[in-house]
Amino acid sequence: MTHRHNYKTCPLSDDDPAITVELLSEIMSGTESVKVIGTWMNGPAHEGYMVVEAESFGDVHRLLAAIAARGEIITVAVTDFHSVAELTKQLTKVAQSTCLTFAE
Ligand SMILES: [Zn+2]
């Protein structure tokens, strides 16, 4: 995910930035249902990057709700490569057994 805010909504512009940064640190630690793989910041650009692992986007949304009020969050959902490879094998078997072909 990427998050971008501006100098007006930057946590450093809050009345007490230390309190905000503590809240953000809690969020960046994740929850039981959202495992945080890593977080990174480009401070001068007011951009944050986060990689998480979760079963439900709703859980991710709840985790990031406080950040969303400060600026946009762009989420890119991805799937483990090996599960996609396995799905491709299964679909190929189904297509072969039913004489279906994939469109070119
Ligand atoms: Zn900022």
PDB file of N, CA and C and ligand atoms in Angstrom:
ATOM      1  N   MET A   1       0.836  -1.166   0.000  1.00  0.00           N
ATOM      2  CA  MET A   1       0.000   0.000   0.000  1.00  0.00           C
ATOM      3  C   MET A   1       0.879   1.227   0.000  1.00  0.00           C
ATOM      4  N   THR A   2       0.360   2.262  -0.586  1.00  0.00           N
ATOM      5  CA  THR A   2       1.028   3.551  -0.482  1.00  0.00           C
ATOM      6  C   THR A   2       0.062   4.531   0.177  1.00  0.00           C
ATOM      7  N   HIS A   3       0.615   5.417   0.936  1.00  0.00           N
ATOM      8  CA  HIS A   3      -0.173   6.462   1.591  1.00  0.00           C
ATOM      9  C   HIS A   3       0.514   7.797   1.329  1.00  0.00           C
ATOM     10  N   ARG A   4      -0.290   8.787   1.006  1.00  0.00           N
ATOM     11  CA  ARG A   4       0.285  10.116   0.791  1.00  0.00           C
ATOM     12  C   ARG A   4      -0.583  11.148   1.506  1.00  0.00           C
ATOM     13  N   HIS A   5       0.067  11.971   2.287  1.00  0.00           N
ATOM     14  CA  HIS A   5      -0.622  13.120   2.881  1.00  0.00           C
ATOM     15  C   HIS A   5       0.139  14.372   2.450  1.00  0.00           C
ATOM     16  N   ASN A   6      -0.219  15.519   2.989  1.00  0.00           N
ATOM     17  CA  ASN A   6       0.497  16.738   2.622  1.00  0.00           C
ATOM     18  C   ASN A   6       1.000  17.432   3.881  1.00  0.00           C
ATOM     19  N   TYR A   7       1.646  18.554   3.710  1.00  0.00           N
ATOM     20  CA  TYR A   7       2.242  19.213   4.884  1.00  0.00           C
ATOM     21  C   TYR A   7       1.192  19.647   5.890  1.00  0.00           C
ATOM     22  N   LYS A   8      -0.038  19.901   5.436  1.00  0.00           N
ATOM     23  CA  LYS A   8      -1.099  20.309   6.360  1.00  0.00           C
ATOM     24  C   LYS A   8      -1.599  19.135   7.201  1.00  0.00           C
ATOM     25  N   THR A   9      -1.675  17.950   6.588  1.00  0.00           N
ATOM     26  CA  THR A   9      -2.189  16.781   7.307  1.00  0.00           C
ATOM     27  C   THR A   9      -1.066  15.894   7.844  1.00  0.00           C
ATOM     28  N   CYS A  10       0.172  16.345   7.695  1.00  0.00           N
ATOM     29  CA  CYS A  10       1.316  15.577   8.183  1.00  0.00           C
ATOM     30  C   CYS A  10       1.257  15.449   9.709  1.00  0.00           C
ATOM     31  N   PRO A  11       1.528  14.250  10.236  1.00  0.00           N
ATOM     32  CA  PRO A  11       1.550  14.084  11.696  1.00  0.00           C
ATOM     33  C   PRO A  11       2.487  15.073  12.383  1.00  0.00           C
ATOM     34  N   LEU A  12       3.533  15.494  11.689  1.00  0.00           N
ATOM     35  CA  LEU A  12       4.470  16.442  12.297  1.00  0.00           C
ATOM     36  C   LEU A  12       3.865  17.830  12.451  1.00  0.00           C
ATOM     37  N   SER A  13       2.741  18.097  11.794  1.00  0.00           N
ATOM     38  CA  SER A  13       2.055  19.385  11.924  1.00  0.00           C
ATOM     39  C   SER A  13       1.006  19.360  13.040  1.00  0.00           C
ATOM     40  N   ASP A  14       0.808  18.203  13.678  1.00  0.00           N
ATOM     41  CA  ASP A  14      -0.166  18.104  14.775  1.00  0.00           C
ATOM     42  C   ASP A  14       0.302  18.929  15.982  1.00  0.00           C
ATOM     43  N   ASP A  15      -0.631  19.249  16.860  1.00  0.00           N
ATOM     44  CA  ASP A  15      -0.290  20.011  18.067  1.00  0.00           C
ATOM     45  C   ASP A  15       0.738  19.265  18.916  1.00  0.00           C
ATOM     46  N   ASP A  16       0.577  17.939  19.009  1.00  0.00           N
ATOM     47  CA  ASP A  16       1.533  17.127  19.764  1.00  0.00           C
ATOM     48  C   ASP A  16       1.965  15.951  18.887  1.00  0.00           C
ATOM     49  N   PRO A  17       2.953  16.160  18.028  1.00  0.00           N
ATOM     50  CA  PRO A  17       3.365  15.115  17.081  1.00  0.00           C
ATOM     51  C   PRO A  17       3.758  13.802  17.752  1.00  0.00           C
ATOM     52  N   ALA A  18       4.285  13.868  18.961  1.00  0.00           N
ATOM     53  CA  ALA A  18       4.730  12.639  19.632  1.00  0.00           C
ATOM     54  C   ALA A  18       3.557  11.689  19.867  1.00  0.00           C
ATOM     55  N   ILE A  19       2.410  12.234  20.244  1.00  0.00           N
ATOM     56  CA  ILE A  19       1.227  11.397  20.474  1.00  0.00           C
ATOM     57  C   ILE A  19       0.791  10.746  19.166  1.00  0.00           C
ATOM     58  N   THR A  20       0.779  11.535  18.078  1.00  0.00           N
ATOM     59  CA  THR A  20       0.382  11.006  16.779  1.00  0.00           C
ATOM     60  C   THR A  20       1.343   9.924  16.311  1.00  0.00           C
ATOM     61  N   VAL A  21       2.625  10.165  16.486  1.00  0.00           N
ATOM     62  CA  VAL A  21       3.619   9.178  16.046  1.00  0.00           C
ATOM     63  C   VAL A  21       3.474   7.885  16.850  1.00  0.00           C
ATOM     64  N   GLU A  22       3.123   8.001  18.123  1.00  0.00           N
ATOM     65  CA  GLU A  22       2.898   6.799  18.937  1.00  0.00           C
ATOM     66  C   GLU A  22       1.704   6.017  18.407  1.00  0.00           C
ATOM     67  N   LEU A  23       0.623   6.716  18.047  1.00  0.00           N
ATOM     68  CA  LEU A  23      -0.554   6.054  17.471  1.00  0.00           C
ATOM     69  C   LEU A  23      -0.184   5.381  16.157  1.00  0.00           C
ATOM     70  N   LEU A  24       0.575   6.082  15.332  1.00  0.00           N
ATOM     71  CA  LEU A  24       0.989   5.512  14.049  1.00  0.00           C
ATOM     72  C   LEU A  24       1.868   4.274  14.260  1.00  0.00           C
ATOM     73  N   SER A  25       2.705   4.303  15.274  1.00  0.00           N
ATOM     74  CA  SER A  25       3.553   3.145  15.565  1.00  0.00           C
ATOM     75  C   SER A  25       2.709   1.929  15.924  1.00  0.00           C
ATOM     76  N   GLU A  26       1.625   2.162  16.666  1.00  0.00           N
ATOM     77  CA  GLU A  26       0.711   1.063  17.005  1.00  0.00           C
ATOM     78  C   GLU A  26       0.084   0.494  15.746  1.00  0.00           C
ATOM     79  N   ILE A  27      -0.367   1.382  14.851  1.00  0.00           N
ATOM     80  CA  ILE A  27      -0.988   0.939  13.603  1.00  0.00           C
ATOM     81  C   ILE A  27       0.013   0.148  12.778  1.00  0.00           C
ATOM     82  N   MET A  28       1.234   0.636  12.688  1.00  0.00           N
ATOM     83  CA  MET A  28       2.257  -0.017  11.867  1.00  0.00           C
ATOM     84  C   MET A  28       2.705  -1.352  12.456  1.00  0.00           C
ATOM     85  N   SER A  29       2.278  -1.661  13.668  1.00  0.00           N
ATOM     86  CA  SER A  29       2.582  -2.959  14.263  1.00  0.00           C
ATOM     87  C   SER A  29       1.560  -4.011  13.845  1.00  0.00           C
ATOM     88  N   GLY A  30       0.438  -3.570  13.243  1.00  0.00           N
ATOM     89  CA  GLY A  30      -0.569  -4.503  12.764  1.00  0.00           C
ATOM     90  C   GLY A  30      -1.486  -4.994  13.868  1.00  0.00           C
ATOM     91  N   THR A  31      -2.258  -6.017  13.528  1.00  0.00           N
ATOM     92  CA  THR A  31      -3.197  -6.623  14.472  1.00  0.00           C
ATOM     93  C   THR A  31      -3.072  -8.140  14.354  1.00  0.00           C
ATOM     94  N   GLU A  32      -3.914  -8.823  15.097  1.00  0.00           N
ATOM     95  CA  GLU A  32      -3.910 -10.285  15.017  1.00  0.00           C
ATOM     96  C   GLU A  32      -4.293 -10.752  13.604  1.00  0.00           C
ATOM     97  N   SER A  33      -5.157  -9.991  12.934  1.00  0.00           N
ATOM     98  CA  SER A  33      -5.630 -10.409  11.606  1.00  0.00           C
ATOM     99  C   SER A  33      -4.892  -9.731  10.454  1.00  0.00           C
ATOM    100  N   VAL A  34      -4.041  -8.756  10.752  1.00  0.00           N
ATOM    101  CA  VAL A  34      -3.256  -8.086   9.704  1.00  0.00           C
ATOM    102  C   VAL A  34      -1.783  -8.111  10.116  1.00  0.00           C
ATOM    103  N   LYS A  35      -1.021  -8.949   9.432  1.00  0.00           N
ATOM    104  CA  LYS A  35       0.408  -9.067   9.728  1.00  0.00           C
ATOM    105  C   LYS A  35       1.170  -8.032   8.900  1.00  0.00           C
ATOM    106  N   VAL A  36       1.930  -7.181   9.572  1.00  0.00           N
ATOM    107  CA  VAL A  36       2.716  -6.174   8.870  1.00  0.00           C
ATOM    108  C   VAL A  36       4.071  -6.776   8.513  1.00  0.00           C
ATOM    109  N   ILE A  37       4.357  -6.813   7.213  1.00  0.00           N
ATOM    110  CA  ILE A  37       5.628  -7.351   6.710  1.00  0.00           C
ATOM    111  C   ILE A  37       6.712  -6.276   6.797  1.00  0.00           C
ATOM    112  N   GLY A  38       6.336  -5.042   6.480  1.00  0.00           N
ATOM    113  CA  GLY A  38       7.310  -3.947   6.532  1.00  0.00           C
ATOM    114  C   GLY A  38       6.637  -2.609   6.299  1.00  0.00           C
ATOM    115  N   THR A  39       7.290  -1.559   6.787  1.00  0.00           N
ATOM    116  CA  THR A  39       6.805  -0.192   6.573  1.00  0.00           C
ATOM    117  C   THR A  39       8.001   0.697   6.242  1.00  0.00           C
ATOM    118  N   TRP A  40       7.777   1.643   5.358  1.00  0.00           N
ATOM    119  CA  TRP A  40       8.840   2.552   4.932  1.00  0.00           C
ATOM    120  C   TRP A  40       8.240   3.932   4.724  1.00  0.00           C
ATOM    121  N   MET A  41       9.063   4.954   4.870  1.00  0.00           N
ATOM    122  CA  MET A  41       8.611   6.335   4.668  1.00  0.00           C
ATOM    123  C   MET A  41       9.563   7.075   3.745  1.00  0.00           C
ATOM    124  N   ASN A  42       8.994   7.944   2.947  1.00  0.00           N
ATOM    125  CA  ASN A  42       9.753   8.962   2.236  1.00  0.00           C
ATOM    126  C   ASN A  42       9.277  10.269   2.870  1.00  0.00           C
ATOM    127  N   GLY A  43       9.929  10.643   3.943  1.00  0.00           N
ATOM    128  CA  GLY A  43       9.490  11.784   4.742  1.00  0.00           C
ATOM    129  C   GLY A  43       9.311  13.075   3.961  1.00  0.00           C
ATOM    130  N   PRO A  44      10.330  13.515   3.197  1.00  0.00           N
ATOM    131  CA  PRO A  44      10.187  14.780   2.476  1.00  0.00           C
ATOM    132  C   PRO A  44       9.022  14.786   1.479  1.00  0.00           C
ATOM    133  N   ALA A  45       8.658  13.621   0.961  1.00  0.00           N
ATOM    134  CA  ALA A  45       7.546  13.537   0.017  1.00  0.00           C
ATOM    135  C   ALA A  45       6.217  13.279   0.720  1.00  0.00           C
ATOM    136  N   HIS A  46       6.260  13.081   2.043  1.00  0.00           N
ATOM    137  CA  HIS A  46       5.062  12.767   2.833  1.00  0.00           C
ATOM    138  C   HIS A  46       4.391  11.498   2.296  1.00  0.00           C
ATOM    139  N   GLU A  47       5.190  10.493   1.975  1.00  0.00           N
ATOM    140  CA  GLU A  47       4.659   9.233   1.459  1.00  0.00           C
ATOM    141  C   GLU A  47       5.084   8.082   2.361  1.00  0.00           C
ATOM    142  N   GLY A  48       4.156   7.155   2.570  1.00  0.00           N
ATOM    143  CA  GLY A  48       4.442   5.959   3.342  1.00  0.00           C
ATOM    144  C   GLY A  48       4.143   4.718   2.510  1.00  0.00           C
ATOM    145  N   TYR A  49       4.874   3.672   2.776  1.00  0.00           N
ATOM    146  CA  TYR A  49       4.699   2.399   2.070  1.00  0.00           C
ATOM    147  C   TYR A  49       4.570   1.297   3.108  1.00  0.00           C
ATOM    148  N   MET A  50       3.695   0.353   2.825  1.00  0.00           N
ATOM    149  CA  MET A  50       3.426  -0.698   3.798  1.00  0.00           C
ATOM    150  C   MET A  50       3.092  -1.983   3.059  1.00  0.00           C
ATOM    151  N   VAL A  51       3.665  -3.078   3.508  1.00  0.00           N
ATOM    152  CA  VAL A  51       3.317  -4.405   2.972  1.00  0.00           C
ATOM    153  C   VAL A  51       2.703  -5.185   4.120  1.00  0.00           C
ATOM    154  N   VAL A  52       1.504  -5.681   3.896  1.00  0.00           N
ATOM    155  CA  VAL A  52       0.813  -6.447   4.928  1.00  0.00           C
ATOM    156  C   VAL A  52       0.305  -7.756   4.347  1.00  0.00           C
ATOM    157  N   GLU A  53      -0.009  -8.671   5.243  1.00  0.00           N
ATOM    158  CA  GLU A  53      -0.616  -9.940   4.838  1.00  0.00           C
ATOM    159  C   GLU A  53      -1.896 -10.091   5.640  1.00  0.00           C
ATOM    160  N   ALA A  54      -3.024 -10.290   4.931  1.00  0.00           N
ATOM    161  CA  ALA A  54      -4.318 -10.412   5.609  1.00  0.00           C
ATOM    162  C   ALA A  54      -5.256 -11.249   4.761  1.00  0.00           C
ATOM    163  N   GLU A  55      -6.193 -11.879   5.397  1.00  0.00           N
ATOM    164  CA  GLU A  55      -7.205 -12.666   4.680  1.00  0.00           C
ATOM    165  C   GLU A  55      -8.356 -11.778   4.223  1.00  0.00           C
ATOM    166  N   SER A  56      -8.579 -10.671   4.918  1.00  0.00           N
ATOM    167  CA  SER A  56      -9.742  -9.826   4.644  1.00  0.00           C
ATOM    168  C   SER A  56      -9.322  -8.379   4.427  1.00  0.00           C
ATOM    169  N   PHE A  57      -9.803  -7.783   3.333  1.00  0.00           N
ATOM    170  CA  PHE A  57      -9.526  -6.369   3.114  1.00  0.00           C
ATOM    171  C   PHE A  57     -10.221  -5.518   4.179  1.00  0.00           C
ATOM    172  N   GLY A  58     -11.357  -6.005   4.680  1.00  0.00           N
ATOM    173  CA  GLY A  58     -12.051  -5.283   5.745  1.00  0.00           C
ATOM    174  C   GLY A  58     -11.158  -5.087   6.960  1.00  0.00           C
ATOM    175  N   ASP A  59     -10.367  -6.112   7.289  1.00  0.00           N
ATOM    176  CA  ASP A  59      -9.445  -5.992   8.425  1.00  0.00           C
ATOM    177  C   ASP A  59      -8.376  -4.940   8.139  1.00  0.00           C
ATOM    178  N   VAL A  60      -7.897  -4.887   6.907  1.00  0.00           N
ATOM    179  CA  VAL A  60      -6.890  -3.893   6.520  1.00  0.00           C
ATOM    180  C   VAL A  60      -7.499  -2.493   6.595  1.00  0.00           C
ATOM    181  N   HIS A  61      -8.721  -2.371   6.104  1.00  0.00           N
ATOM    182  CA  HIS A  61      -9.415  -1.083   6.130  1.00  0.00           C
ATOM    183  C   HIS A  61      -9.564  -0.579   7.562  1.00  0.00           C
ATOM    184  N   ARG A  62      -9.987  -1.466   8.461  1.00  0.00           N
ATOM    185  CA  ARG A  62     -10.149  -1.066   9.868  1.00  0.00           C
ATOM    186  C   ARG A  62      -8.823  -0.609  10.460  1.00  0.00           C
ATOM    187  N   LEU A  63      -7.734  -1.318  10.135  1.00  0.00           N
ATOM    188  CA  LEU A  63      -6.423  -0.960  10.671  1.00  0.00           C
ATOM    189  C   LEU A  63      -6.009   0.439  10.224  1.00  0.00           C
ATOM    190  N   LEU A  64      -6.301   0.768   8.957  1.00  0.00           N
ATOM    191  CA  LEU A  64      -5.800   2.008   8.380  1.00  0.00           C
ATOM    192  C   LEU A  64      -6.799   3.165   8.415  1.00  0.00           C
ATOM    193  N   ALA A  65      -7.930   2.984   9.048  1.00  0.00           N
ATOM    194  CA  ALA A  65      -8.972   4.015   9.049  1.00  0.00           C
ATOM    195  C   ALA A  65      -8.445   5.359   9.552  1.00  0.00           C
ATOM    196  N   ALA A  66      -7.631   5.339  10.596  1.00  0.00           N
ATOM    197  CA  ALA A  66      -7.126   6.607  11.151  1.00  0.00           C
ATOM    198  C   ALA A  66      -6.190   7.310  10.171  1.00  0.00           C
ATOM    199  N   ILE A  67      -5.456   6.543   9.401  1.00  0.00           N
ATOM    200  CA  ILE A  67      -4.537   7.138   8.431  1.00  0.00           C
ATOM    201  C   ILE A  67      -5.305   7.699   7.235  1.00  0.00           C
ATOM    202  N   ALA A  68      -6.383   7.029   6.873  1.00  0.00           N
ATOM    203  CA  ALA A  68      -7.156   7.436   5.697  1.00  0.00           C
ATOM    204  C   ALA A  68      -7.678   8.858   5.830  1.00  0.00           C
ATOM    205  N   ALA A  69      -7.894   9.313   7.045  1.00  0.00           N
ATOM    206  CA  ALA A  69      -8.395  10.674   7.251  1.00  0.00           C
ATOM    207  C   ALA A  69      -7.332  11.720   6.918  1.00  0.00           C
ATOM    208  N   ARG A  70      -6.067  11.303   6.810  1.00  0.00           N
ATOM    209  CA  ARG A  70      -4.984  12.254   6.543  1.00  0.00           C
ATOM    210  C   ARG A  70      -4.625  12.356   5.066  1.00  0.00           C
ATOM    211  N   GLY A  71      -5.007  11.343   4.282  1.00  0.00           N
ATOM    212  CA  GLY A  71      -4.678  11.370   2.866  1.00  0.00           C
ATOM    213  C   GLY A  71      -5.035  10.050   2.216  1.00  0.00           C
ATOM    214  N   GLU A  72      -4.790   9.959   0.924  1.00  0.00           N
ATOM    215  CA  GLU A  72      -5.196   8.774   0.169  1.00  0.00           C
ATOM    216  C   GLU A  72      -4.334   7.557   0.502  1.00  0.00           C
ATOM    217  N   ILE A  73      -4.961   6.402   0.375  1.00  0.00           N
ATOM    218  CA  ILE A  73      -4.260   5.131   0.507  1.00  0.00           C
ATOM    219  C   ILE A  73      -4.573   4.331  -0.752  1.00  0.00           C
ATOM    220  N   ILE A  74      -3.535   3.909  -1.425  1.00  0.00           N
ATOM    221  CA  ILE A  74      -3.716   3.091  -2.616  1.00  0.00           C
ATOM    222  C   ILE A  74      -3.285   1.674  -2.270  1.00  0.00           C
ATOM    223  N   THR A  75      -4.201   0.742  -2.445  1.00  0.00           N
ATOM    224  CA  THR A  75      -3.941  -0.642  -2.091  1.00  0.00           C
ATOM    225  C   THR A  75      -3.839  -1.485  -3.357  1.00  0.00           C
ATOM    226  N   VAL A  76      -2.809  -2.278  -3.426  1.00  0.00           N
ATOM    227  CA  VAL A  76      -2.636  -3.220  -4.531  1.00  0.00           C
ATOM    228  C   VAL A  76      -2.702  -4.620  -3.930  1.00  0.00           C
ATOM    229  N   ALA A  77      -3.740  -5.362  -4.285  1.00  0.00           N
ATOM    230  CA  ALA A  77      -3.895  -6.720  -3.764  1.00  0.00           C
ATOM    231  C   ALA A  77      -3.118  -7.690  -4.656  1.00  0.00           C
ATOM    232  N   VAL A  78      -2.404  -8.587  -4.041  1.00  0.00           N
ATOM    233  CA  VAL A  78      -1.635  -9.578  -4.789  1.00  0.00           C
ATOM    234  C   VAL A  78      -1.868 -10.960  -4.176  1.00  0.00           C
ATOM    235  N   THR A  79      -1.551 -11.970  -4.959  1.00  0.00           N
ATOM    236  CA  THR A  79      -1.693 -13.354  -4.529  1.00  0.00           C
ATOM    237  C   THR A  79      -0.338 -14.026  -4.608  1.00  0.00           C
ATOM    238  N   ASP A  80      -0.103 -14.933  -3.688  1.00  0.00           N
ATOM    239  CA  ASP A  80       1.130 -15.705  -3.684  1.00  0.00           C
ATOM    240  C   ASP A  80       1.315 -16.385  -5.047  1.00  0.00           C
ATOM    241  N   PHE A  81       2.527 -16.292  -5.615  1.00  0.00           N
ATOM    242  CA  PHE A  81       2.778 -16.854  -6.943  1.00  0.00           C
ATOM    243  C   PHE A  81       2.454 -18.343  -6.999  1.00  0.00           C
ATOM    244  N   HIS A  82       2.843 -19.097  -5.987  1.00  0.00           N
ATOM    245  CA  HIS A  82       2.653 -20.553  -6.027  1.00  0.00           C
ATOM    246  C   HIS A  82       1.169 -20.928  -6.052  1.00  0.00           C
ATOM    247  N   SER A  83       0.328 -20.158  -5.384  1.00  0.00           N
ATOM    248  CA  SER A  83      -1.102 -20.470  -5.431  1.00  0.00           C
ATOM    249  C   SER A  83      -1.670 -20.161  -6.810  1.00  0.00           C
ATOM    250  N   VAL A  84      -1.146 -19.141  -7.481  1.00  0.00           N
ATOM    251  CA  VAL A  84      -1.581 -18.835  -8.851  1.00  0.00           C
ATOM    252  C   VAL A  84      -1.106 -19.936  -9.802  1.00  0.00           C
ATOM    253  N   ALA A  85       0.117 -20.415  -9.599  1.00  0.00           N
ATOM    254  CA  ALA A  85       0.638 -21.497 -10.444  1.00  0.00           C
ATOM    255  C   ALA A  85      -0.213 -22.747 -10.283  1.00  0.00           C
ATOM    256  N   GLU A  86      -0.587 -23.063  -9.040  1.00  0.00           N
ATOM    257  CA  GLU A  86      -1.431 -24.235  -8.793  1.00  0.00           C
ATOM    258  C   GLU A  86      -2.800 -24.069  -9.436  1.00  0.00           C
ATOM    259  N   LEU A  87      -3.374 -22.882  -9.336  1.00  0.00           N
ATOM    260  CA  LEU A  87      -4.672 -22.613  -9.962  1.00  0.00           C
ATOM    261  C   LEU A  87      -4.574 -22.787 -11.475  1.00  0.00           C
ATOM    262  N   THR A  88      -3.498 -22.327 -12.066  1.00  0.00           N
ATOM    263  CA  THR A  88      -3.305 -22.463 -13.514  1.00  0.00           C
ATOM    264  C   THR A  88      -3.253 -23.941 -13.910  1.00  0.00           C
ATOM    265  N   LYS A  89      -2.554 -24.745 -13.119  1.00  0.00           N
ATOM    266  CA  LYS A  89      -2.498 -26.190 -13.402  1.00  0.00           C
ATOM    267  C   LYS A  89      -3.894 -26.804 -13.332  1.00  0.00           C
ATOM    268  N   GLN A  90      -4.664 -26.436 -12.299  1.00  0.00           N
ATOM    269  CA  GLN A  90      -6.015 -26.979 -12.147  1.00  0.00           C
ATOM    270  C   GLN A  90      -6.903 -26.569 -13.310  1.00  0.00           C
ATOM    271  N   LEU A  91      -6.814 -25.311 -13.726  1.00  0.00           N
ATOM    272  CA  LEU A  91      -7.649 -24.838 -14.839  1.00  0.00           C
ATOM    273  C   LEU A  91      -7.258 -25.531 -16.140  1.00  0.00           C
ATOM    274  N   THR A  92      -5.971 -25.785 -16.317  1.00  0.00           N
ATOM    275  CA  THR A  92      -5.513 -26.475 -17.519  1.00  0.00           C
ATOM    276  C   THR A  92      -6.062 -27.895 -17.564  1.00  0.00           C
ATOM    277  N   LYS A  93      -6.061 -28.574 -16.406  1.00  0.00           N
ATOM    278  CA  LYS A  93      -6.615 -29.937 -16.342  1.00  0.00           C
ATOM    279  C   LYS A  93      -8.096 -29.932 -16.659  1.00  0.00           C
ATOM    280  N   VAL A  94      -8.841 -28.955 -16.109  1.00  0.00           N
ATOM    281  CA  VAL A  94     -10.277 -28.856 -16.373  1.00  0.00           C
ATOM    282  C   VAL A  94     -10.509 -28.602 -17.857  1.00  0.00           C
ATOM    283  N   ALA A  95      -9.723 -27.701 -18.427  1.00  0.00           N
ATOM    284  CA  ALA A  95      -9.887 -27.372 -19.846  1.00  0.00           C
ATOM    285  C   ALA A  95      -9.603 -28.597 -20.713  1.00  0.00           C
ATOM    286  N   GLN A  96      -8.568 -29.370 -20.363  1.00  0.00           N
ATOM    287  CA  GLN A  96      -8.216 -30.551 -21.155  1.00  0.00           C
ATOM    288  C   GLN A  96      -9.276 -31.642 -21.007  1.00  0.00           C
ATOM    289  N   SER A  97      -9.806 -31.808 -19.800  1.00  0.00           N
ATOM    290  CA  SER A  97     -10.785 -32.877 -19.580  1.00  0.00           C
ATOM    291  C   SER A  97     -12.138 -32.543 -20.184  1.00  0.00           C
ATOM    292  N   THR A  98     -12.410 -31.272 -20.408  1.00  0.00           N
ATOM    293  CA  THR A  98     -13.696 -30.888 -20.988  1.00  0.00           C
ATOM    294  C   THR A  98     -13.548 -30.402 -22.425  1.00  0.00           C
ATOM    295  N   CYS A  99     -12.338 -30.565 -22.978  1.00  0.00           N
ATOM    296  CA  CYS A  99     -12.046 -30.149 -24.350  1.00  0.00           C
ATOM    297  C   CYS A  99     -12.241 -28.654 -24.553  1.00  0.00           C
ATOM    298  N   LEU A 100     -12.118 -27.872 -23.483  1.00  0.00           N
ATOM    299  CA  LEU A 100     -12.182 -26.418 -23.626  1.00  0.00           C
ATOM    300  C   LEU A 100     -10.789 -25.917 -23.992  1.00  0.00           C
ATOM    301  N   THR A 101     -10.759 -24.860 -24.706  1.00  0.00           N
ATOM    302  CA  THR A 101      -9.468 -24.243 -25.006  1.00  0.00           C
ATOM    303  C   THR A 101      -9.527 -22.782 -24.576  1.00  0.00           C
ATOM    304  N   PHE A 102      -8.369 -22.265 -24.205  1.00  0.00           N
ATOM    305  CA  PHE A 102      -8.305 -20.860 -23.840  1.00  0.00           C
ATOM    306  C   PHE A 102      -8.256 -20.013 -25.114  1.00  0.00           C
ATOM    307  N   ALA A 103      -8.955 -18.902 -25.098  1.00  0.00           N
ATOM    308  CA  ALA A 103      -8.931 -17.992 -26.243  1.00  0.00           C
ATOM    309  C   ALA A 103      -7.536 -17.415 -26.434  1.00  0.00           C
ATOM    310  N   GLU A 104      -7.173 -17.190 -27.676  1.00  0.00           N
ATOM    311  CA  GLU A 104      -5.852 -16.602 -27.965  1.00  0.00           C
ATOM    312  C   GLU A 104      -5.980 -15.111 -28.068  1.00  0.00           C
TER     313      GLU A 104
HETATM  314 ZN    ZN B   1       4.329  14.082   6.421  1.00  0.00          ZN
END
